[in-house]
């Protein structure tokens, strides 16, 4: 059997999932590694989603559909049999517990600190598995100094085992703004920690707004927020669901401002997507956002509906402030 100590193996279970923030991180890392000529193989289950362009990636389909069984049993057995000695990298939150040469990416520990955003089964699984895999990992990657501190404190992982690699976004070819509509934009899944209920309540408390509110993102069976669903159909509020990357960039580009009311994040990719499209930011005053956005955002208390309403009104009525933030 050959020894593959110089070959990186990547856990491709994320390819069986719809592309949201974590999956996008994993996919773009793979594309970047391919671009710079790093030697790796991407092992994936058979149910790869159509949203991923994998033709140019060094990929191998193994086993059945993406599942916890595939990740914990099929994947490590295949690596031990065919790529003995390789480092196995997990980019989307978990890796096989019984494979010692692994590098784990932990984006945040929201399942531990904000469990209401997930099903009880999801929380129990990740609360059990993540610390075990993290302690056995060679290294842990995370996406902000804030998340690093949380991992150290909550999972009892030594600081020298954790490396911070910030998220990034691609540049786009969009040029001038082109919209006859006045609207605010927010991008988030419909889960409690995204705090959309308070954003919606703040919008509804503005007297006769001459702008609308566009919400991009969807829900998942493991998430639920009936209080947000109650606003579906409300005048001025538009739930757009999932949109393509090109459509999203146009929405960013033409929005008056981007609003992110999240209660907890490890990073917040949509914030820098908005910045890339010269869209002013109005965001929660939480540690990760302060770290990532610095002085390029207007901050509000995410637990205070009136403060959210006030900052929205401020950004809408102050073009000079919007230009300063851009």
Short mmCIF file of N, CA and C in Angstrom, two decimals, residues 4 18 23 34-35 42 66 73 75 113 155-156 174 208 218-219 227 239 270 290 306-307 311 316:
data_model
loop_
_atom_site.label_atom_id
_atom_site.label_comp_id
_atom_site.label_asym_id
_atom_site.label_seq_id
_atom_site.Cartn_x
_atom_site.Cartn_y
_atom_site.Cartn_z
N UNK A 4 0.63 8.13 1.59
CA UNK A 4 0.21 9.40 0.98
C UNK A 4 0.38 10.56 1.96
N UNK A 18 -27.10 21.98 0.67
CA UNK A 18 -27.33 23.23 -0.04
C UNK A 18 -26.28 24.27 0.36
N UNK A 23 -20.94 25.96 3.76
CA UNK A 23 -20.67 25.18 2.55
C UNK A 23 -19.93 26.03 1.51
N UNK A 34 -7.10 24.28 -5.59
CA UNK A 34 -6.90 23.80 -6.96
C UNK A 34 -6.19 24.86 -7.80
N UNK A 35 -6.57 26.10 -7.62
CA UNK A 35 -6.00 27.20 -8.40
C UNK A 35 -4.51 27.37 -8.15
N UNK A 42 -10.60 15.35 -3.15
CA UNK A 42 -11.86 15.65 -2.48
C UNK A 42 -12.75 14.42 -2.54
N UNK A 66 -24.58 11.44 1.45
CA UNK A 66 -23.96 12.14 2.56
C UNK A 66 -24.80 12.03 3.82
N UNK A 73 -18.05 6.65 9.20
CA UNK A 73 -17.66 5.27 8.91
C UNK A 73 -17.10 5.11 7.50
N UNK A 75 -16.18 7.29 5.13
CA UNK A 75 -15.05 8.16 4.80
C UNK A 75 -13.74 7.71 5.46
N UNK A 113 -24.18 27.54 22.41
CA UNK A 113 -24.56 28.78 23.06
C UNK A 113 -25.92 29.31 22.61
N UNK A 155 -14.66 24.66 24.86
CA UNK A 155 -14.24 23.30 24.55
C UNK A 155 -12.93 22.90 25.22
N UNK A 156 -12.31 23.87 25.91
CA UNK A 156 -11.06 23.59 26.63
C UNK A 156 -9.94 23.12 25.68
N UNK A 174 -19.77 43.86 -11.30
CA UNK A 174 -20.82 44.88 -11.29
C UNK A 174 -20.20 46.27 -11.20
N UNK A 208 -44.98 54.97 7.97
CA UNK A 208 -45.05 55.16 6.52
C UNK A 208 -43.69 55.18 5.84
N UNK A 218 -33.41 31.06 3.43
CA UNK A 218 -34.49 30.11 3.62
C UNK A 218 -34.42 29.45 4.98
N UNK A 219 -35.33 28.53 5.20
CA UNK A 219 -35.36 27.78 6.44
C UNK A 219 -34.93 26.34 6.15
N UNK A 227 -42.48 32.93 14.65
CA UNK A 227 -42.70 34.37 14.83
C UNK A 227 -42.27 35.15 13.60
N UNK A 239 -40.05 38.26 1.33
CA UNK A 239 -39.22 37.09 1.58
C UNK A 239 -38.85 36.49 0.21
N UNK A 270 -22.04 37.61 4.90
CA UNK A 270 -22.81 38.61 4.15
C UNK A 270 -22.36 40.05 4.39
N UNK A 290 -17.80 43.50 15.30
CA UNK A 290 -16.85 44.56 15.61
C UNK A 290 -15.46 44.21 15.07
N UNK A 306 -36.18 49.35 19.39
CA UNK A 306 -36.18 50.79 19.16
C UNK A 306 -34.83 51.27 18.63
N UNK A 307 -33.74 50.70 19.12
CA UNK A 307 -32.42 51.08 18.62
C UNK A 307 -32.25 50.64 17.17
N UNK A 311 -31.58 53.29 14.10
CA UNK A 311 -30.41 53.22 13.21
C UNK A 311 -30.84 53.04 11.75
N UNK A 316 -31.25 55.68 6.45
CA UNK A 316 -32.11 56.04 5.32
C UNK A 316 -32.12 57.54 5.07
#
